[in-house]
């Protein structure tokens, strides 16, 4: 087994606990929405994006709006254009075919861990792939268990499972915090996300807040550099 693949897999195991938990929540929600297990499995394999899958399941009903669901999922995942762009240095000398293979397994979790490790030592794209495969395996196991226990768990919030999705992103946010220079862009992003959520229907507020936060980060970094 490739050393970088193994190291990436192992590095993502600790955060896999939370991934398993909110994967189980998705499985429970699928049962409540009367989604068949094979449909959940296909989502895991071909979509493999936790936030998008939650959006899809949330919008799932007898008169499923395919176009609406597709647009919502696309908007939620627009951030991956920025995520994948940030991995350019990791993919130097990698063919386009290999990049597509790796990118399917990119998640917020393995991306954050890969970027953190990239600052510490030289790694290859196999580290990212190992992390992605780790998260995928745990995600599939979590959603499957949640699905088969769904009939016995009618209220996920009773067990705190509904907080797992929030908890993991809080942990990732803390790990990505670089210091006081991040404070203003972070506050702008958080405040705009809350404001847009109240003013705009759907999940587009996530994208708008991310764009505004990224723009503010660029502006304030320039101010610090030249001011």
JSON list of C-alpha atoms in Angstrom, two decimals:
[
{"chain": "A", "resi": 1, "resn": "UNK", "atom": "CA", "xyz": [0.00, 0.00, 0.00]},
{"chain": "A", "resi": 2, "resn": "UNK", "atom": "CA", "xyz": [1.25, 3.49, -0.87]},
{"chain": "A", "resi": 3, "resn": "UNK", "atom": "CA", "xyz": [2.69, 5.25, 2.19]},
{"chain": "A", "resi": 4, "resn": "UNK", "atom": "CA", "xyz": [0.90, 8.54, 1.48]},
{"chain": "A", "resi": 5, "resn": "UNK", "atom": "CA", "xyz": [-2.41, 6.74, 0.96]},
{"chain": "A", "resi": 6, "resn": "UNK", "atom": "CA", "xyz": [-2.02, 4.93, 4.28]},
{"chain": "A", "resi": 7, "resn": "UNK", "atom": "CA", "xyz": [-1.03, 8.10, 6.13]},
{"chain": "A", "resi": 8, "resn": "UNK", "atom": "CA", "xyz": [-3.98, 10.00, 4.65]},
{"chain": "A", "resi": 9, "resn": "UNK", "atom": "CA", "xyz": [-6.37, 7.23, 5.64]},
{"chain": "A", "resi": 10, "resn": "UNK", "atom": "CA", "xyz": [-5.05, 7.11, 9.21]},
{"chain": "A", "resi": 11, "resn": "UNK", "atom": "CA", "xyz": [-5.02, 10.92, 9.58]},
{"chain": "A", "resi": 12, "resn": "UNK", "atom": "CA", "xyz": [-8.75, 11.07, 8.83]},
{"chain": "A", "resi": 13, "resn": "UNK", "atom": "CA", "xyz": [-9.81, 8.30, 11.21]},
{"chain": "A", "resi": 14, "resn": "UNK", "atom": "CA", "xyz": [-10.29, 10.56, 14.29]},
{"chain": "A", "resi": 15, "resn": "UNK", "atom": "CA", "xyz": [-12.65, 12.92, 12.48]},
{"chain": "A", "resi": 16, "resn": "UNK", "atom": "CA", "xyz": [-14.41, 9.86, 11.08]},
{"chain": "A", "resi": 17, "resn": "UNK", "atom": "CA", "xyz": [-16.27, 9.51, 14.39]},
{"chain": "A", "resi": 18, "resn": "UNK", "atom": "CA", "xyz": [-18.29, 12.64, 13.65]},
{"chain": "A", "resi": 19, "resn": "UNK", "atom": "CA", "xyz": [-18.67, 11.66, 10.00]},
{"chain": "A", "resi": 20, "resn": "UNK", "atom": "CA", "xyz": [-20.15, 8.34, 11.11]},
{"chain": "A", "resi": 21, "resn": "UNK", "atom": "CA", "xyz": [-22.54, 10.12, 13.47]},
{"chain": "A", "resi": 22, "resn": "UNK", "atom": "CA", "xyz": [-24.01, 12.56, 10.98]},
{"chain": "A", "resi": 23, "resn": "UNK", "atom": "CA", "xyz": [-24.01, 9.83, 8.34]},
{"chain": "A", "resi": 24, "resn": "UNK", "atom": "CA", "xyz": [-26.27, 7.89, 10.69]},
{"chain": "A", "resi": 25, "resn": "UNK", "atom": "CA", "xyz": [-28.51, 10.95, 10.94]},
{"chain": "A", "resi": 26, "resn": "UNK", "atom": "CA", "xyz": [-28.85, 11.00, 7.15]},
{"chain": "A", "resi": 27, "resn": "UNK", "atom": "CA", "xyz": [-29.74, 7.31, 7.17]},
{"chain": "A", "resi": 28, "resn": "UNK", "atom": "CA", "xyz": [-32.48, 7.92, 9.73]},
{"chain": "A", "resi": 29, "resn": "UNK", "atom": "CA", "xyz": [-33.86, 10.84, 7.69]},
{"chain": "A", "resi": 30, "resn": "UNK", "atom": "CA", "xyz": [-33.94, 8.63, 4.59]},
{"chain": "A", "resi": 31, "resn": "UNK", "atom": "CA", "xyz": [-36.17, 6.15, 6.39]},
{"chain": "A", "resi": 32, "resn": "UNK", "atom": "CA", "xyz": [-38.50, 8.96, 7.47]},
{"chain": "A", "resi": 33, "resn": "UNK", "atom": "CA", "xyz": [-38.67, 10.17, 3.86]},
{"chain": "A", "resi": 34, "resn": "UNK", "atom": "CA", "xyz": [-39.36, 6.61, 2.66]},
{"chain": "A", "resi": 35, "resn": "UNK", "atom": "CA", "xyz": [-36.23, 6.54, 0.52]},
{"chain": "A", "resi": 36, "resn": "UNK", "atom": "CA", "xyz": [-35.13, 3.04, -0.49]},
{"chain": "A", "resi": 37, "resn": "UNK", "atom": "CA", "xyz": [-31.72, 1.81, 0.67]},
{"chain": "A", "resi": 38, "resn": "UNK", "atom": "CA", "xyz": [-30.48, 1.35, -2.89]},
{"chain": "A", "resi": 39, "resn": "UNK", "atom": "CA", "xyz": [-31.29, 5.02, -3.55]},
{"chain": "A", "resi": 40, "resn": "UNK", "atom": "CA", "xyz": [-29.27, 6.03, -0.50]},
{"chain": "A", "resi": 41, "resn": "UNK", "atom": "CA", "xyz": [-26.40, 3.80, -1.64]},
{"chain": "A", "resi": 42, "resn": "UNK", "atom": "CA", "xyz": [-26.43, 5.35, -5.12]},
{"chain": "A", "resi": 43, "resn": "UNK", "atom": "CA", "xyz": [-26.34, 8.83, -3.59]},
{"chain": "A", "resi": 44, "resn": "UNK", "atom": "CA", "xyz": [-23.35, 7.80, -1.49]},
{"chain": "A", "resi": 45, "resn": "UNK", "atom": "CA", "xyz": [-21.49, 6.42, -4.51]},
{"chain": "A", "resi": 46, "resn": "UNK", "atom": "CA", "xyz": [-22.27, 8.97, -7.20]},
{"chain": "A", "resi": 47, "resn": "UNK", "atom": "CA", "xyz": [-22.83, 12.17, -5.20]},
{"chain": "A", "resi": 48, "resn": "UNK", "atom": "CA", "xyz": [-20.81, 11.58, -2.02]},
{"chain": "A", "resi": 49, "resn": "UNK", "atom": "CA", "xyz": [-21.35, 15.06, -0.61]},
{"chain": "A", "resi": 50, "resn": "UNK", "atom": "CA", "xyz": [-22.85, 15.20, 2.85]},
{"chain": "A", "resi": 51, "resn": "UNK", "atom": "CA", "xyz": [-24.35, 18.68, 2.63]},
{"chain": "A", "resi": 52, "resn": "UNK", "atom": "CA", "xyz": [-25.85, 18.01, -0.81]},
{"chain": "A", "resi": 53, "resn": "UNK", "atom": "CA", "xyz": [-27.29, 14.70, 0.31]},
{"chain": "A", "resi": 54, "resn": "UNK", "atom": "CA", "xyz": [-28.94, 16.37, 3.29]},
{"chain": "A", "resi": 55, "resn": "UNK", "atom": "CA", "xyz": [-30.42, 18.98, 0.94]},
{"chain": "A", "resi": 56, "resn": "UNK", "atom": "CA", "xyz": [-31.69, 16.30, -1.45]},
{"chain": "A", "resi": 57, "resn": "UNK", "atom": "CA", "xyz": [-33.26, 14.26, 1.35]},
{"chain": "A", "resi": 58, "resn": "UNK", "atom": "CA", "xyz": [-34.79, 17.40, 2.86]},
{"chain": "A", "resi": 59, "resn": "UNK", "atom": "CA", "xyz": [-36.43, 18.25, -0.48]},
{"chain": "A", "resi": 60, "resn": "UNK", "atom": "CA", "xyz": [-37.49, 14.66, -1.20]},
{"chain": "A", "resi": 61, "resn": "UNK", "atom": "CA", "xyz": [-41.24, 14.21, -1.62]},
{"chain": "A", "resi": 62, "resn": "UNK", "atom": "CA", "xyz": [-43.78, 12.55, -3.90]},
{"chain": "A", "resi": 63, "resn": "UNK", "atom": "CA", "xyz": [-43.58, 15.43, -6.40]},
{"chain": "A", "resi": 64, "resn": "UNK", "atom": "CA", "xyz": [-39.80, 15.59, -6.48]},
{"chain": "A", "resi": 65, "resn": "UNK", "atom": "CA", "xyz": [-38.55, 18.69, -8.30]},
{"chain": "A", "resi": 66, "resn": "UNK", "atom": "CA", "xyz": [-35.45, 17.32, -10.05]},
{"chain": "A", "resi": 67, "resn": "UNK", "atom": "CA", "xyz": [-34.38, 20.71, -11.40]},
{"chain": "A", "resi": 68, "resn": "UNK", "atom": "CA", "xyz": [-34.87, 22.40, -8.04]},
{"chain": "A", "resi": 69, "resn": "UNK", "atom": "CA", "xyz": [-32.94, 19.70, -6.19]},
{"chain": "A", "resi": 70, "resn": "UNK", "atom": "CA", "xyz": [-30.12, 19.82, -8.75]},
{"chain": "A", "resi": 71, "resn": "UNK", "atom": "CA", "xyz": [-29.78, 23.59, -8.50]},
{"chain": "A", "resi": 72, "resn": "UNK", "atom": "CA", "xyz": [-29.87, 23.49, -4.69]},
{"chain": "A", "resi": 73, "resn": "UNK", "atom": "CA", "xyz": [-27.19, 20.78, -4.56]},
{"chain": "A", "resi": 74, "resn": "UNK", "atom": "CA", "xyz": [-25.04, 22.69, -7.06]},
{"chain": "A", "resi": 75, "resn": "UNK", "atom": "CA", "xyz": [-25.27, 25.89, -5.06]},
{"chain": "A", "resi": 76, "resn": "UNK", "atom": "CA", "xyz": [-24.34, 24.14, -1.83]},
{"chain": "A", "resi": 77, "resn": "UNK", "atom": "CA", "xyz": [-21.26, 22.63, -3.51]},
{"chain": "A", "resi": 78, "resn": "UNK", "atom": "CA", "xyz": [-20.04, 25.70, -5.40]},
{"chain": "A", "resi": 79, "resn": "UNK", "atom": "CA", "xyz": [-17.44, 26.09, -2.67]},
{"chain": "A", "resi": 80, "resn": "UNK", "atom": "CA", "xyz": [-15.63, 23.09, -4.11]},
{"chain": "A", "resi": 81, "resn": "UNK", "atom": "CA", "xyz": [-14.45, 25.23, -7.02]},
{"chain": "A", "resi": 82, "resn": "UNK", "atom": "CA", "xyz": [-12.42, 27.14, -4.44]},
{"chain": "A", "resi": 83, "resn": "UNK", "atom": "CA", "xyz": [-11.48, 23.99, -2.55]},
{"chain": "A", "resi": 84, "resn": "UNK", "atom": "CA", "xyz": [-10.12, 22.21, -5.62]},
{"chain": "A", "resi": 85, "resn": "UNK", "atom": "CA", "xyz": [-8.32, 25.35, -6.81]},
{"chain": "A", "resi": 86, "resn": "UNK", "atom": "CA", "xyz": [-6.46, 25.49, -3.49]},
{"chain": "A", "resi": 87, "resn": "UNK", "atom": "CA", "xyz": [-5.07, 22.00, -4.20]},
{"chain": "A", "resi": 88, "resn": "UNK", "atom": "CA", "xyz": [-3.17, 23.05, -7.34]},
{"chain": "A", "resi": 89, "resn": "UNK", "atom": "CA", "xyz": [0.23, 22.79, -5.67]},
{"chain": "A", "resi": 90, "resn": "UNK", "atom": "CA", "xyz": [-0.55, 19.23, -4.61]},
{"chain": "A", "resi": 91, "resn": "UNK", "atom": "CA", "xyz": [-1.45, 18.18, -8.15]},
{"chain": "A", "resi": 92, "resn": "UNK", "atom": "CA", "xyz": [1.62, 19.46, -9.97]},
{"chain": "A", "resi": 93, "resn": "UNK", "atom": "CA", "xyz": [2.53, 16.86, -12.62]},
{"chain": "A", "resi": 94, "resn": "UNK", "atom": "CA", "xyz": [-0.73, 14.93, -12.17]},
{"chain": "A", "resi": 95, "resn": "UNK", "atom": "CA", "xyz": [-2.78, 14.03, -15.26]},
{"chain": "A", "resi": 96, "resn": "UNK", "atom": "CA", "xyz": [-6.36, 15.26, -15.70]},
{"chain": "A", "resi": 97, "resn": "UNK", "atom": "CA", "xyz": [-7.65, 11.68, -15.50]},
{"chain": "A", "resi": 98, "resn": "UNK", "atom": "CA", "xyz": [-6.00, 11.17, -12.13]},
{"chain": "A", "resi": 99, "resn": "UNK", "atom": "CA", "xyz": [-7.26, 14.54, -10.89]},
{"chain": "A", "resi": 100, "resn": "UNK", "atom": "CA", "xyz": [-10.87, 13.56, -11.64]},
{"chain": "A", "resi": 101, "resn": "UNK", "atom": "CA", "xyz": [-10.36, 10.31, -9.73]},
{"chain": "A", "resi": 102, "resn": "UNK", "atom": "CA", "xyz": [-9.01, 12.12, -6.69]},
{"chain": "A", "resi": 103, "resn": "UNK", "atom": "CA", "xyz": [-11.56, 14.95, -6.79]},
{"chain": "A", "resi": 104, "resn": "UNK", "atom": "CA", "xyz": [-14.54, 12.63, -6.48]},
{"chain": "A", "resi": 105, "resn": "UNK", "atom": "CA", "xyz": [-13.31, 11.71, -3.01]},
{"chain": "A", "resi": 106, "resn": "UNK", "atom": "CA", "xyz": [-12.57, 15.27, -1.85]},
{"chain": "A", "resi": 107, "resn": "UNK", "atom": "CA", "xyz": [-14.56, 16.25, 1.24]},
{"chain": "A", "resi": 108, "resn": "UNK", "atom": "CA", "xyz": [-14.33, 19.23, 3.57]},
{"chain": "A", "resi": 109, "resn": "UNK", "atom": "CA", "xyz": [-12.75, 16.97, 6.17]},
{"chain": "A", "resi": 110, "resn": "UNK", "atom": "CA", "xyz": [-10.00, 15.34, 4.09]},
{"chain": "A", "resi": 111, "resn": "UNK", "atom": "CA", "xyz": [-9.31, 18.65, 2.29]},
{"chain": "A", "resi": 112, "resn": "UNK", "atom": "CA", "xyz": [-8.74, 20.49, 5.59]},
{"chain": "A", "resi": 113, "resn": "UNK", "atom": "CA", "xyz": [-6.48, 17.74, 6.92]},
{"chain": "A", "resi": 114, "resn": "UNK", "atom": "CA", "xyz": [-4.56, 17.55, 3.63]},
{"chain": "A", "resi": 115, "resn": "UNK", "atom": "CA", "xyz": [-4.00, 21.33, 3.55]},
{"chain": "A", "resi": 116, "resn": "UNK", "atom": "CA", "xyz": [-2.80, 21.22, 7.15]},
{"chain": "A", "resi": 117, "resn": "UNK", "atom": "CA", "xyz": [-0.37, 18.37, 6.43]},
{"chain": "A", "resi": 118, "resn": "UNK", "atom": "CA", "xyz": [0.82, 20.07, 3.22]},
{"chain": "A", "resi": 119, "resn": "UNK", "atom": "CA", "xyz": [2.13, 22.94, 5.35]},
{"chain": "A", "resi": 120, "resn": "UNK", "atom": "CA", "xyz": [4.11, 20.54, 7.52]},
{"chain": "A", "resi": 121, "resn": "UNK", "atom": "CA", "xyz": [5.66, 18.13, 5.02]},
{"chain": "A", "resi": 122, "resn": "UNK", "atom": "CA", "xyz": [5.82, 17.06, 1.40]},
{"chain": "A", "resi": 123, "resn": "UNK", "atom": "CA", "xyz": [2.93, 14.77, 0.45]},
{"chain": "A", "resi": 124, "resn": "UNK", "atom": "CA", "xyz": [1.45, 13.39, -2.77]},
{"chain": "A", "resi": 125, "resn": "UNK", "atom": "CA", "xyz": [-2.17, 13.33, -4.04]},
{"chain": "A", "resi": 126, "resn": "UNK", "atom": "CA", "xyz": [-2.37, 9.81, -2.63]},
{"chain": "A", "resi": 127, "resn": "UNK", "atom": "CA", "xyz": [-2.59, 11.34, 0.85]},
{"chain": "A", "resi": 128, "resn": "UNK", "atom": "CA", "xyz": [-5.75, 13.18, -0.23]},
{"chain": "A", "resi": 129, "resn": "UNK", "atom": "CA", "xyz": [-7.13, 10.02, -1.84]},
{"chain": "A", "resi": 130, "resn": "UNK", "atom": "CA", "xyz": [-6.43, 7.97, 1.27]},
{"chain": "A", "resi": 131, "resn": "UNK", "atom": "CA", "xyz": [-8.29, 10.49, 3.38]},
{"chain": "A", "resi": 132, "resn": "UNK", "atom": "CA", "xyz": [-11.19, 10.57, 0.93]},
{"chain": "A", "resi": 133, "resn": "UNK", "atom": "CA", "xyz": [-11.49, 6.79, 0.87]},
{"chain": "A", "resi": 134, "resn": "UNK", "atom": "CA", "xyz": [-11.42, 6.76, 4.68]},
{"chain": "A", "resi": 135, "resn": "UNK", "atom": "CA", "xyz": [-14.24, 9.32, 4.90]},
{"chain": "A", "resi": 136, "resn": "UNK", "atom": "CA", "xyz": [-16.21, 7.57, 2.15]},
{"chain": "A", "resi": 137, "resn": "UNK", "atom": "CA", "xyz": [-16.00, 4.18, 3.92]},
{"chain": "A", "resi": 138, "resn": "UNK", "atom": "CA", "xyz": [-17.06, 5.65, 7.25]},
{"chain": "A", "resi": 139, "resn": "UNK", "atom": "CA", "xyz": [-19.81, 7.72, 5.62]},
{"chain": "A", "resi": 140, "resn": "UNK", "atom": "CA", "xyz": [-21.23, 4.67, 3.85]},
{"chain": "A", "resi": 141, "resn": "UNK", "atom": "CA", "xyz": [-21.13, 2.64, 7.06]},
{"chain": "A", "resi": 142, "resn": "UNK", "atom": "CA", "xyz": [-22.78, 5.43, 9.06]},
{"chain": "A", "resi": 143, "resn": "UNK", "atom": "CA", "xyz": [-25.59, 6.06, 6.59]},
{"chain": "A", "resi": 144, "resn": "UNK", "atom": "CA", "xyz": [-26.23, 2.32, 6.30]},
{"chain": "A", "resi": 145, "resn": "UNK", "atom": "CA", "xyz": [-26.43, 1.79, 10.06]},
{"chain": "A", "resi": 146, "resn": "UNK", "atom": "CA", "xyz": [-28.69, 4.82, 10.44]},
{"chain": "A", "resi": 147, "resn": "UNK", "atom": "CA", "xyz": [-30.95, 3.53, 7.71]},
{"chain": "A", "resi": 148, "resn": "UNK", "atom": "CA", "xyz": [-31.36, 0.06, 9.22]},
{"chain": "A", "resi": 149, "resn": "UNK", "atom": "CA", "xyz": [-31.92, 1.50, 12.69]},
{"chain": "A", "resi": 150, "resn": "UNK", "atom": "CA", "xyz": [-34.17, 4.24, 11.37]},
{"chain": "A", "resi": 151, "resn": "UNK", "atom": "CA", "xyz": [-37.37, 2.55, 12.46]},
{"chain": "A", "resi": 152, "resn": "UNK", "atom": "CA", "xyz": [-36.12, 2.59, 16.06]},
{"chain": "A", "resi": 153, "resn": "UNK", "atom": "CA", "xyz": [-34.84, 6.20, 16.07]},
{"chain": "A", "resi": 154, "resn": "UNK", "atom": "CA", "xyz": [-37.77, 8.49, 15.46]},
{"chain": "A", "resi": 155, "resn": "UNK", "atom": "CA", "xyz": [-36.18, 11.61, 16.99]},
{"chain": "A", "resi": 156, "resn": "UNK", "atom": "CA", "xyz": [-32.44, 11.98, 16.15]},
{"chain": "A", "resi": 157, "resn": "UNK", "atom": "CA", "xyz": [-32.26, 15.23, 18.16]},
{"chain": "A", "resi": 158, "resn": "UNK", "atom": "CA", "xyz": [-33.14, 13.27, 21.31]},
{"chain": "A", "resi": 159, "resn": "UNK", "atom": "CA", "xyz": [-29.72, 11.60, 21.11]},
{"chain": "A", "resi": 160, "resn": "UNK", "atom": "CA", "xyz": [-27.86, 14.72, 19.99]},
{"chain": "A", "resi": 161, "resn": "UNK", "atom": "CA", "xyz": [-27.22, 13.23, 16.56]},
{"chain": "A", "resi": 162, "resn": "UNK", "atom": "CA", "xyz": [-28.54, 16.33, 14.84]},
{"chain": "A", "resi": 163, "resn": "UNK", "atom": "CA", "xyz": [-25.60, 18.32, 16.26]},
{"chain": "A", "resi": 164, "resn": "UNK", "atom": "CA", "xyz": [-22.93, 16.04, 14.74]},
{"chain": "A", "resi": 165, "resn": "UNK", "atom": "CA", "xyz": [-22.98, 17.86, 11.39]},
{"chain": "A", "resi": 166, "resn": "UNK", "atom": "CA", "xyz": [-22.44, 21.22, 13.14]},
{"chain": "A", "resi": 167, "resn": "UNK", "atom": "CA", "xyz": [-19.79, 19.86, 15.49]},
{"chain": "A", "resi": 168, "resn": "UNK", "atom": "CA", "xyz": [-17.52, 18.58, 12.76]},
{"chain": "A", "resi": 169, "resn": "UNK", "atom": "CA", "xyz": [-17.54, 21.86, 10.87]},
{"chain": "A", "resi": 170, "resn": "UNK", "atom": "CA", "xyz": [-16.79, 23.77, 14.08]},
{"chain": "A", "resi": 171, "resn": "UNK", "atom": "CA", "xyz": [-13.80, 21.50, 14.63]},
{"chain": "A", "resi": 172, "resn": "UNK", "atom": "CA", "xyz": [-12.60, 22.08, 11.07]},
{"chain": "A", "resi": 173, "resn": "UNK", "atom": "CA", "xyz": [-13.06, 25.83, 11.41]},
{"chain": "A", "resi": 174, "resn": "UNK", "atom": "CA", "xyz": [-10.91, 25.90, 14.56]},
{"chain": "A", "resi": 175, "resn": "UNK", "atom": "CA", "xyz": [-8.17, 23.92, 12.82]},
{"chain": "A", "resi": 176, "resn": "UNK", "atom": "CA", "xyz": [-8.14, 26.39, 9.90]},
{"chain": "A", "resi": 177, "resn": "UNK", "atom": "CA", "xyz": [-7.99, 29.50, 12.11]},
{"chain": "A", "resi": 178, "resn": "UNK", "atom": "CA", "xyz": [-4.70, 31.32, 11.51]},
{"chain": "A", "resi": 179, "resn": "UNK", "atom": "CA", "xyz": [-4.89, 34.15, 14.02]},
{"chain": "A", "resi": 180, "resn": "UNK", "atom": "CA", "xyz": [-6.25, 37.63, 14.56]},
{"chain": "A", "resi": 181, "resn": "UNK", "atom": "CA", "xyz": [-5.98, 38.48, 10.84]},
{"chain": "A", "resi": 182, "resn": "UNK", "atom": "CA", "xyz": [-8.89, 36.07, 10.29]},
{"chain": "A", "resi": 183, "resn": "UNK", "atom": "CA", "xyz": [-11.24, 37.68, 12.78]},
{"chain": "A", "resi": 184, "resn": "UNK", "atom": "CA", "xyz": [-12.87, 40.33, 10.58]},
{"chain": "A", "resi": 185, "resn": "UNK", "atom": "CA", "xyz": [-13.42, 38.08, 7.49]},
{"chain": "A", "resi": 186, "resn": "UNK", "atom": "CA", "xyz": [-14.80, 35.34, 9.76]},
{"chain": "A", "resi": 187, "resn": "UNK", "atom": "CA", "xyz": [-17.18, 37.74, 11.50]},
{"chain": "A", "resi": 188, "resn": "UNK", "atom": "CA", "xyz": [-18.35, 39.09, 8.15]},
{"chain": "A", "resi": 189, "resn": "UNK", "atom": "CA", "xyz": [-18.95, 35.55, 6.86]},
{"chain": "A", "resi": 190, "resn": "UNK", "atom": "CA", "xyz": [-20.88, 34.47, 9.96]},
{"chain": "A", "resi": 191, "resn": "UNK", "atom": "CA", "xyz": [-22.98, 37.64, 10.14]},
{"chain": "A", "resi": 192, "resn": "UNK", "atom": "CA", "xyz": [-23.81, 37.58, 6.42]},
{"chain": "A", "resi": 193, "resn": "UNK", "atom": "CA", "xyz": [-24.75, 33.88, 6.59]},
{"chain": "A", "resi": 194, "resn": "UNK", "atom": "CA", "xyz": [-27.25, 34.56, 9.37]},
{"chain": "A", "resi": 195, "resn": "UNK", "atom": "CA", "xyz": [-28.61, 37.62, 7.55]},
{"chain": "A", "resi": 196, "resn": "UNK", "atom": "CA", "xyz": [-28.94, 35.93, 4.15]},
{"chain": "A", "resi": 197, "resn": "UNK", "atom": "CA", "xyz": [-30.59, 32.87, 5.72]},
{"chain": "A", "resi": 198, "resn": "UNK", "atom": "CA", "xyz": [-33.36, 35.11, 7.07]},
{"chain": "A", "resi": 199, "resn": "UNK", "atom": "CA", "xyz": [-33.79, 37.04, 3.82]},
{"chain": "A", "resi": 200, "resn": "UNK", "atom": "CA", "xyz": [-33.39, 34.36, 1.14]},
{"chain": "A", "resi": 201, "resn": "UNK", "atom": "CA", "xyz": [-35.19, 31.03, 0.71]},
{"chain": "A", "resi": 202, "resn": "UNK", "atom": "CA", "xyz": [-33.17, 27.90, 0.10]},
{"chain": "A", "resi": 203, "resn": "UNK", "atom": "CA", "xyz": [-29.47, 27.22, 0.61]},
{"chain": "A", "resi": 204, "resn": "UNK", "atom": "CA", "xyz": [-28.00, 29.94, -1.61]},
{"chain": "A", "resi": 205, "resn": "UNK", "atom": "CA", "xyz": [-27.16, 31.94, 1.54]},
{"chain": "A", "resi": 206, "resn": "UNK", "atom": "CA", "xyz": [-24.22, 29.55, 2.08]},
{"chain": "A", "resi": 207, "resn": "UNK", "atom": "CA", "xyz": [-22.67, 30.49, -1.26]},
{"chain": "A", "resi": 208, "resn": "UNK", "atom": "CA", "xyz": [-23.34, 34.22, -0.86]},
{"chain": "A", "resi": 209, "resn": "UNK", "atom": "CA", "xyz": [-21.79, 34.28, 2.62]},
{"chain": "A", "resi": 210, "resn": "UNK", "atom": "CA", "xyz": [-18.77, 32.31, 1.39]},
{"chain": "A", "resi": 211, "resn": "UNK", "atom": "CA", "xyz": [-18.20, 34.71, -1.51]},
{"chain": "A", "resi": 212, "resn": "UNK", "atom": "CA", "xyz": [-18.54, 37.74, 0.75]},
{"chain": "A", "resi": 213, "resn": "UNK", "atom": "CA", "xyz": [-16.18, 36.19, 3.30]},
{"chain": "A", "resi": 214, "resn": "UNK", "atom": "CA", "xyz": [-13.58, 35.33, 0.65]},
{"chain": "A", "resi": 215, "resn": "UNK", "atom": "CA", "xyz": [-13.78, 38.85, -0.79]},
{"chain": "A", "resi": 216, "resn": "UNK", "atom": "CA", "xyz": [-13.35, 40.42, 2.65]},
{"chain": "A", "resi": 217, "resn": "UNK", "atom": "CA", "xyz": [-10.36, 38.16, 3.33]},
{"chain": "A", "resi": 218, "resn": "UNK", "atom": "CA", "xyz": [-8.67, 39.40, 0.15]},
{"chain": "A", "resi": 219, "resn": "UNK", "atom": "CA", "xyz": [-9.44, 43.04, 0.97]},
{"chain": "A", "resi": 220, "resn": "UNK", "atom": "CA", "xyz": [-8.17, 42.88, 4.55]},
{"chain": "A", "resi": 221, "resn": "UNK", "atom": "CA", "xyz": [-5.07, 40.87, 3.63]},
{"chain": "A", "resi": 222, "resn": "UNK", "atom": "CA", "xyz": [-4.15, 43.62, 1.15]},
{"chain": "A", "resi": 223, "resn": "UNK", "atom": "CA", "xyz": [-4.73, 46.27, 3.80]},
{"chain": "A", "resi": 224, "resn": "UNK", "atom": "CA", "xyz": [-2.38, 44.50, 6.20]},
{"chain": "A", "resi": 225, "resn": "UNK", "atom": "CA", "xyz": [0.24, 43.99, 3.50]},
{"chain": "A", "resi": 226, "resn": "UNK", "atom": "CA", "xyz": [0.37, 47.56, 2.27]},
{"chain": "A", "resi": 227, "resn": "UNK", "atom": "CA", "xyz": [-1.15, 49.53, 5.14]}
]
